[in-house]
Coordinates of C-alpha atoms in Angstrom, one line a residue:
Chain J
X1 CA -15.2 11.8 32.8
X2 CA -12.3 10.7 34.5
X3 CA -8.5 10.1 33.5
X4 CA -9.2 6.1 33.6
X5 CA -12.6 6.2 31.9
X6 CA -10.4 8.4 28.9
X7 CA -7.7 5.5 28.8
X8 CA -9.8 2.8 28.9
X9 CA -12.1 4.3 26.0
X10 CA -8.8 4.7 23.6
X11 CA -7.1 0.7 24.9
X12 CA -10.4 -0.5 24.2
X13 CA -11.2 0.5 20.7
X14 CA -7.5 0.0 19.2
X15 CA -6.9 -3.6 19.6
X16 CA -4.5 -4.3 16.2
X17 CA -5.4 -7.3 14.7
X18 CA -2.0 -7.8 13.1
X19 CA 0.8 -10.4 13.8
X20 CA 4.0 -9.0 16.0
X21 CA 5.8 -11.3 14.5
X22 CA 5.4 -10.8 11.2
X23 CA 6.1 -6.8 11.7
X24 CA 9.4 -7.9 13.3
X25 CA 10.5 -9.9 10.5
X26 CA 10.0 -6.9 7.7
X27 CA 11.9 -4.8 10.2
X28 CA 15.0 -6.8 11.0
X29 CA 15.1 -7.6 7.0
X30 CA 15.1 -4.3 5.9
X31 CA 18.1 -3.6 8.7
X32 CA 20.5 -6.5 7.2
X33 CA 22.8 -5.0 5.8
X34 CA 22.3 -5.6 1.8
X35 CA 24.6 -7.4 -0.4
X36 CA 24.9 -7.7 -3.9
X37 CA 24.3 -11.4 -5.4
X38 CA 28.0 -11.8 -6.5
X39 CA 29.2 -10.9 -2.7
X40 CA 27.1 -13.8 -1.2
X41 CA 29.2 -16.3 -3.7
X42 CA 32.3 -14.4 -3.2
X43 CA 33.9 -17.0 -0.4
X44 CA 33.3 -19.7 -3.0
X45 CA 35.3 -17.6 -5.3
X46 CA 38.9 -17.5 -4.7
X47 CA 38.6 -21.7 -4.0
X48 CA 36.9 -21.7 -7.5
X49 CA 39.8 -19.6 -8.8
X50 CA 42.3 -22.1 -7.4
X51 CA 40.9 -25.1 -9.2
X52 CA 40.9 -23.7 -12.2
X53 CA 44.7 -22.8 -11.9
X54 CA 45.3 -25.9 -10.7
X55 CA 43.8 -27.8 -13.3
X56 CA 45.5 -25.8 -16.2
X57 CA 48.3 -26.4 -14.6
X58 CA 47.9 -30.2 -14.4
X59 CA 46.7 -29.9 -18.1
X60 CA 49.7 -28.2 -19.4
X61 CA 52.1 -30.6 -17.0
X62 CA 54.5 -32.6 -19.3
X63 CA 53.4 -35.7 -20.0
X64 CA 55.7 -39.1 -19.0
X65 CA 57.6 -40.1 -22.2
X66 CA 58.3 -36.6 -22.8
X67 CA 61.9 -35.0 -21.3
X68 CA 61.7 -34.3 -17.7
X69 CA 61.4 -30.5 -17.7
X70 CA 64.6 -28.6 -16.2
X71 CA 63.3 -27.8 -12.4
X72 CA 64.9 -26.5 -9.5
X73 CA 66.8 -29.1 -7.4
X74 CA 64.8 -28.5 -3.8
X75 CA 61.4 -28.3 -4.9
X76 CA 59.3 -31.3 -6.2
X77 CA 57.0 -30.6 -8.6
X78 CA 53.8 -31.4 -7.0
X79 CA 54.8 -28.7 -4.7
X80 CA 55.3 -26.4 -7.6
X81 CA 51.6 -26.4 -8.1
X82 CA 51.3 -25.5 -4.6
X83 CA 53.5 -22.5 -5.0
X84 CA 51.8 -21.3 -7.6
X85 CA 47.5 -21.3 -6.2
X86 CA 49.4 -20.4 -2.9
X87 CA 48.7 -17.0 -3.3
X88 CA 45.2 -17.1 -4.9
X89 CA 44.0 -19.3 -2.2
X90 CA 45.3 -17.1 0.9
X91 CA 44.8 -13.6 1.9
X92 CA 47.9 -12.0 1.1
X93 CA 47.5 -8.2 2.1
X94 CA 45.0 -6.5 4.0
X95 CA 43.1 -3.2 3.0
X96 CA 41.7 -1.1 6.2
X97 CA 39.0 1.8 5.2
X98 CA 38.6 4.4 7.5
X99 CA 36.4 7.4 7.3
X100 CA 38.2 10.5 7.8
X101 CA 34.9 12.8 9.2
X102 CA 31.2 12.6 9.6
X103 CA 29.8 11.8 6.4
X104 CA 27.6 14.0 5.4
X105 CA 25.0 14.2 2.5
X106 CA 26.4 17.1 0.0
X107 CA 30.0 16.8 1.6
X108 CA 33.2 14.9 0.3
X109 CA 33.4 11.4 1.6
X110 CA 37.1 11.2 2.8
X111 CA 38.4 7.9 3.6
X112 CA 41.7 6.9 4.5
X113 CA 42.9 3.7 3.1
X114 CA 45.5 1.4 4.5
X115 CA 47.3 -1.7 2.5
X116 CA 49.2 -4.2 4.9
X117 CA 51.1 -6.7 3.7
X118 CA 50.5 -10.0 5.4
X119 CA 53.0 -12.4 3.9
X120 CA 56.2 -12.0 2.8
X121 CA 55.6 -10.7 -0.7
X122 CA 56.5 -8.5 -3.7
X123 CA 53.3 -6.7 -5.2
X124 CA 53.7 -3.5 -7.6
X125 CA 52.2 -1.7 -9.9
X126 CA 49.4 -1.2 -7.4
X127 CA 46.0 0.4 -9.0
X128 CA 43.5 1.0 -6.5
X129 CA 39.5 1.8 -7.2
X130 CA 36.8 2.9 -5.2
X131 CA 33.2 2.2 -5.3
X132 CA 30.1 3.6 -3.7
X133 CA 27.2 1.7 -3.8
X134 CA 23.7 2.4 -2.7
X135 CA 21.7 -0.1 -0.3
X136 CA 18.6 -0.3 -1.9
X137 CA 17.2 -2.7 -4.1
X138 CA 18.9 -2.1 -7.1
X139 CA 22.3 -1.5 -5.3
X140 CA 23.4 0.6 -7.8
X141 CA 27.2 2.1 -8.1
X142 CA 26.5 5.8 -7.2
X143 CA 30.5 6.1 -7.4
X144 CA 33.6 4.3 -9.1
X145 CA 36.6 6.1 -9.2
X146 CA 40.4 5.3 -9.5
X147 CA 43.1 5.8 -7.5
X148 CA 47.2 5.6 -8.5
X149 CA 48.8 6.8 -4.9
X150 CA 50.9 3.9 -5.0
X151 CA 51.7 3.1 -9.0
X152 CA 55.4 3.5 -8.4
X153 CA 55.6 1.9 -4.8
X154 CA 56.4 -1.8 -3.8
X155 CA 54.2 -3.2 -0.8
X156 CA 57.1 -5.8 0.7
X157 CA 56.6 -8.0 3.6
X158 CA 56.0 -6.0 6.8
X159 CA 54.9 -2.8 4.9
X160 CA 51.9 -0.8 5.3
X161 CA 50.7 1.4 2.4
X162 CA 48.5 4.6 3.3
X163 CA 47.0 7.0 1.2
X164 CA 43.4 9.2 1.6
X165 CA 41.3 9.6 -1.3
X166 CA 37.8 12.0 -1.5
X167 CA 34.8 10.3 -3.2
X168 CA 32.1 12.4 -5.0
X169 CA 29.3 13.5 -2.4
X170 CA 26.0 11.7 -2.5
X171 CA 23.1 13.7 -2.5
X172 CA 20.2 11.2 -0.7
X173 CA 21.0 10.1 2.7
X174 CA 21.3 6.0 3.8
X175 CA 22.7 3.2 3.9
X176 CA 25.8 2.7 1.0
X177 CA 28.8 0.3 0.8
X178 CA 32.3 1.0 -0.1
X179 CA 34.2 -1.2 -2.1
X180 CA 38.0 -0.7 -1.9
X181 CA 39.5 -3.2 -5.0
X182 CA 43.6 -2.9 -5.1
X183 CA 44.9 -4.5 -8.2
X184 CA 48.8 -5.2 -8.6
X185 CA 51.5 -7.3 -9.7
X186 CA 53.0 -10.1 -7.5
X187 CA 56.0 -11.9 -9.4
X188 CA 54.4 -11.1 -12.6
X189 CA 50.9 -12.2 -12.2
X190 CA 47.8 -10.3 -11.4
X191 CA 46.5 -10.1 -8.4
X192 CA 43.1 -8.2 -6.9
X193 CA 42.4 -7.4 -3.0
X194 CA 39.2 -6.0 -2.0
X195 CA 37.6 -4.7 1.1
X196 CA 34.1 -3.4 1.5
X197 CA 32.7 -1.0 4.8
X198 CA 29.3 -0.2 5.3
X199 CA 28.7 3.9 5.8
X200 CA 25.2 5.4 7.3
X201 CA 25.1 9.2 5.3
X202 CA 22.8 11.6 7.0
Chain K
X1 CA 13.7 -0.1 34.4
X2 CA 15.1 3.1 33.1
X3 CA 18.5 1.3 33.9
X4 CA 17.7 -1.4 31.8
X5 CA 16.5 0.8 29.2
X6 CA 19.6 2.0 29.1
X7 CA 21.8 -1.0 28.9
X8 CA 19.2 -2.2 26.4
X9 CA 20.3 0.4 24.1
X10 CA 23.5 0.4 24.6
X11 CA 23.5 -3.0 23.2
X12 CA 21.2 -1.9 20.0
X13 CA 23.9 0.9 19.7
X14 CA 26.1 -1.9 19.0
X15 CA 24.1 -3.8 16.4
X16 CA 22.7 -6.5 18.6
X17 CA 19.2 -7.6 17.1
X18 CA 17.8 -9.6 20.5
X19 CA 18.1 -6.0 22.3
X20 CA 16.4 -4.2 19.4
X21 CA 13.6 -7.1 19.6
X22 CA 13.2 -6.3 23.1
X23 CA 12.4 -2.8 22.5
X24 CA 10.4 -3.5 20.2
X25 CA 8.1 -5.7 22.2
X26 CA 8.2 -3.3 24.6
X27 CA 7.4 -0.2 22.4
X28 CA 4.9 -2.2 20.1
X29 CA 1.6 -2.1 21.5
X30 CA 2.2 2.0 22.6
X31 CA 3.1 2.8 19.0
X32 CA 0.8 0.9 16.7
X33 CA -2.2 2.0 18.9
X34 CA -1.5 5.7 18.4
X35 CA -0.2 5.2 15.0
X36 CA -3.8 4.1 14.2
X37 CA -5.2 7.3 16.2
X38 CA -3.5 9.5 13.7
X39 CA -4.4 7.3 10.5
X40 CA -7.4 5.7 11.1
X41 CA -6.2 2.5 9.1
X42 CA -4.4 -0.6 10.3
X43 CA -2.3 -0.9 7.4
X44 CA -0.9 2.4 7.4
X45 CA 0.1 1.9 11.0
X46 CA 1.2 -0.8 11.0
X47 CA 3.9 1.3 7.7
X48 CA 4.2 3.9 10.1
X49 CA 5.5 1.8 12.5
X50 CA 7.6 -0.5 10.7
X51 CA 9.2 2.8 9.0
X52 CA 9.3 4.0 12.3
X53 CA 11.3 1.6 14.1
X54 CA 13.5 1.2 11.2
X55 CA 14.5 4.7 11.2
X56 CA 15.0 4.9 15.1
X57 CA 17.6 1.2 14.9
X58 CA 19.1 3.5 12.1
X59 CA 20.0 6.4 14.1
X60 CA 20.2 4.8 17.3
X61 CA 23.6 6.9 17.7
X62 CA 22.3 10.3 17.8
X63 CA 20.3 9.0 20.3
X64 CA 21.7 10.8 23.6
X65 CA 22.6 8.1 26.5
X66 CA 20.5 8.7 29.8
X67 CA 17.3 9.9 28.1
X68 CA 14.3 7.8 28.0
X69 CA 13.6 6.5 24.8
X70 CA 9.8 6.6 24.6
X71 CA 9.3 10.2 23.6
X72 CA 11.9 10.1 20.7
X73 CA 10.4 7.1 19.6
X74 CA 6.8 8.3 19.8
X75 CA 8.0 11.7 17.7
X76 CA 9.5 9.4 15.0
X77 CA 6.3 7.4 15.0
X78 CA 3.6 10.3 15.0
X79 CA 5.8 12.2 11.8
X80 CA 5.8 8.7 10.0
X81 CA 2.2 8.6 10.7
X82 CA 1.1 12.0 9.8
X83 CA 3.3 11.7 6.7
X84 CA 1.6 8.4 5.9
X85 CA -1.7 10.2 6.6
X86 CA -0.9 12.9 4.4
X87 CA 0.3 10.5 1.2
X88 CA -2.6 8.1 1.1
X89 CA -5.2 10.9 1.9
X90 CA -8.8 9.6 3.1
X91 CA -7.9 6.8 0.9
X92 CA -7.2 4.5 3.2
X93 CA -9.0 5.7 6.1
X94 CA -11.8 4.3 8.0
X95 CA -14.2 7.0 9.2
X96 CA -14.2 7.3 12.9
X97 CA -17.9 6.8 13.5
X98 CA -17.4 3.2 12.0
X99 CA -15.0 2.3 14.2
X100 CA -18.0 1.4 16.8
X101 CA -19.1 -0.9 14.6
X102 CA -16.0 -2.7 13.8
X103 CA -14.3 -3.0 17.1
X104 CA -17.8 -4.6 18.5
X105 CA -20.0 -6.7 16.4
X106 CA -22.5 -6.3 19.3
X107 CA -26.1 -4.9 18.4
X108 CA -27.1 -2.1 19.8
X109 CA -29.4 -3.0 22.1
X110 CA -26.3 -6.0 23.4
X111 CA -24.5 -3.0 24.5
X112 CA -24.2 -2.2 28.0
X113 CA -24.9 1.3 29.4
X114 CA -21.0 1.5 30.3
X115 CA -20.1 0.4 27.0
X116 CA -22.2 2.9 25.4
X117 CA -21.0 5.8 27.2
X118 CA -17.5 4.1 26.6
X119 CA -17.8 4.6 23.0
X120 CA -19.6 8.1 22.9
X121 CA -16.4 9.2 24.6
X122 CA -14.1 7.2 21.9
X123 CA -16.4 9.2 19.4
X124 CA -16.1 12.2 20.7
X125 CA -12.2 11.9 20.7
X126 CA -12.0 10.8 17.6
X127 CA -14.0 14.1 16.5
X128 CA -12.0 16.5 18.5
X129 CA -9.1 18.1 15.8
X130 CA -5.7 16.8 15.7
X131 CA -4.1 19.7 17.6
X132 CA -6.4 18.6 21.0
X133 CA -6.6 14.9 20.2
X134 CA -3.0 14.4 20.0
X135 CA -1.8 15.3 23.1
X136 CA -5.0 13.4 24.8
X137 CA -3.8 10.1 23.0
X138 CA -0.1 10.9 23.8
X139 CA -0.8 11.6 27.7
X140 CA -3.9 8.7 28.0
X141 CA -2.9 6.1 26.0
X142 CA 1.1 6.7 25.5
X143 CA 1.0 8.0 29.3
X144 CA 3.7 10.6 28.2
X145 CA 4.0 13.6 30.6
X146 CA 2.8 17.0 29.7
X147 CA 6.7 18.1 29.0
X148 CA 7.4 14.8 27.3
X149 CA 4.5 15.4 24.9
X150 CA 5.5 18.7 24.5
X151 CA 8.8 17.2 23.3
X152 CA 7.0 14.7 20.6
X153 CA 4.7 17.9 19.1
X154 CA 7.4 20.2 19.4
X155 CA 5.2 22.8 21.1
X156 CA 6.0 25.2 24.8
X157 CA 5.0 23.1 28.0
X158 CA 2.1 25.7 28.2
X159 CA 0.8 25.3 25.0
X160 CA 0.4 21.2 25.2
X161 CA -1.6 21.9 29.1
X162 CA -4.0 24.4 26.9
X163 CA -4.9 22.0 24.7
X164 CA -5.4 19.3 27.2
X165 CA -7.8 21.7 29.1
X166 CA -9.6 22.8 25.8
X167 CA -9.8 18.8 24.8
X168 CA -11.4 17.7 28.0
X169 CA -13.8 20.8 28.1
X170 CA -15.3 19.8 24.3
X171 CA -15.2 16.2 25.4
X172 CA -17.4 17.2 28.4
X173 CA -19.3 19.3 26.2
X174 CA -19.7 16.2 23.8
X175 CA -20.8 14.4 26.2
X176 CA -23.2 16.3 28.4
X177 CA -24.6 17.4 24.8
X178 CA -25.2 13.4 23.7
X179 CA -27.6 11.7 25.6
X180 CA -26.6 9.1 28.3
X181 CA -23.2 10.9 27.8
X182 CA -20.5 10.3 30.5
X183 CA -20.3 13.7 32.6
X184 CA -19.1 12.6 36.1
X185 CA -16.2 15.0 36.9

């Protein structure tokens, strides 16, 4: 009985029968990264958002034998309109999420969060919340918890706001998603940033 | 090779799917074979492998640069296996004296000599006890070295060369004791 005749024996009589390919596809899906329904439309969102403003606002526009409403001398009023879905339609501040240690299963899940202003802008009243959401298939919200660091604070142009929070510890190890959403104030209407990260906990 | 290995992972350790599909392909064949050893069913190799690979593209990270990445794969794949073993019981399984039949539709009298002593010695490893089959699948079939196996079973160096001398005695034994067996060393 020698070393080949041993080899040979085992090769010979475990010949799988399955498809590599096939076992390559259920591995690379379960490795994307898994996002909730409403994130996959999300890009499709803020564009959706605009139109509606902009068509309220060309609803509510005065009609022609009415008085010419009082506007101010430099800006037409089709540009008016622009002003106004301008900061719906473009990315106005930035949130950065950064994990402050090796997350851990059992341990407090420090981030540290920065908000960077990328326009010249006036937001307050700043609320933040955090979200931590499993990967799985139900991608349930393991977490949400709020967050005033910066309730009395004005993010202005050129500004960066930092703060760390601690989430609750998760008890079952994988793959989870946090969702940063920062809502504030930017000449008196409502605005919402959010960021999400994608955190392995061991 | 072991170069390449190493650049290959390097690029996995940054998220890059066409190097993990290379390692795959090139860790496939190894793995589903032995998976099937420990569980004597295709379909829950072919789980423990999937898991497997999943879990080791998962934790690529703690995966320490300059090692070669066969024996850590092969210890991810035997636990999935044995814990897939484990969960679905005799359930699933395939008893190893029909394997002969499966794997060749042959009759009997079809079968060469060589053949025939070819699957007395599948037989008898598949009757030898985990403990002295696994290390003869892992140093025949996954051609792992003794200290690399010792690695994947978490056992001393000594220990793993023990159990390969006890397997290849009852294989002998197996063999000598079942007629035409193959008894030429």
């Amino acid at each position: 009985m020698t070393d080949e005749q041993i080899k040979k024996a085992l090769l010979d009589y475990t010949n799988w029968p399955g498809s590599p390919e096939k076992l390559w596809q259920n591995i690379i899906t379960e490795l994307e990264p898994k996002i909730p329904w409403w994130k996959k439309y999300q890009i499709w969102l803020t564009p959706m958002a605009a139109a509606i403003v902009l068509l309220i606002l060309v609803f509510n526009s005065p009609v022609p034998n009415q008085p010419e409403e009082q506007i101010e001398p430099d800006v037409a009023p089709e540009n008016m309109i622009m002003m106004r879905t301008f900061f719906i339609a473009e990315q106005i501040a930035e949130i950065q999420i950064a994990p402050l240690n090796n997350i851990q299963r059992g341990t407090p899940i420090d981030l540290a969060i920065n908000l960077t202003a990328l326009q010249d802008l006036n937001l307050t009243r700043l609320a933040l919340t955090a979200r931590l959401i499993k990967l799985d298939n139900d991608y349930q919200v393991i977490t949400e918890q709020e967050f005033n660091p910066w309730s009395e604070q004005t993010l202005a142009n050129g500004q960066v706001l930092t703060t760390k929070i601690g989430l609750a510890p998760v008890q079952e190890s994988g793959d989870y998603l946090i969702e940063i959403e920062i809502q504030g104030l930017h000449n008196q209407e409502p605005i919402v940033i959010n960021q999400q990260q994608m955190i392995e906990i061991n | 090779m072991l170069e390449n290995e190493q650049a290959i992972i390097q690029r996995v350790k940054q998220g890059d799917h066409q190097a993990m599909e290379i390692l795959f392909r090139t860790h496939l064949d190894a793995a589903i074979r032995l998976a099937y050893l420990i569980t004597r069913d295709w379909t829950s190799a072919e789980d423990a492998v999937q898991e497997g690979f999943i879990q080791a593209f998962r934790s690529i990270n703690n995966f320490k640069d300059g090692l070669p990445f066969k024996p850590w794969f092969t210890k991810i794949v035997v636990n999935k296996a044995k814990r897939i073993k484990e969960k679905f019981g005799t359930e699933r399984q395939i008893p190893a004296s029909n394997y002969l039949i499966i794997n060749d539709p042959a009759s009997p009298e079809e079968i060469s000599l060589d053949k025939e002593k070819e699957q007395a010695l599948y037989n008898a490893i598949n009757q030898l006890d985990e403990k002295h089959r696994l290390p003869i699948i892992l140093k025949y079939l996954n051609e792992l070295s003794e200290a690399e196996t010792a690695q994947v079973l978490d056992l001393p160096v000594s220990t793993v060369k023990s159990r390969l001398y006890v397997a290849r005695q009852r294989l002998k034994k197996h063999l000598i004791a079942d007629q035409g067996g193959v008894s030429n060393d």
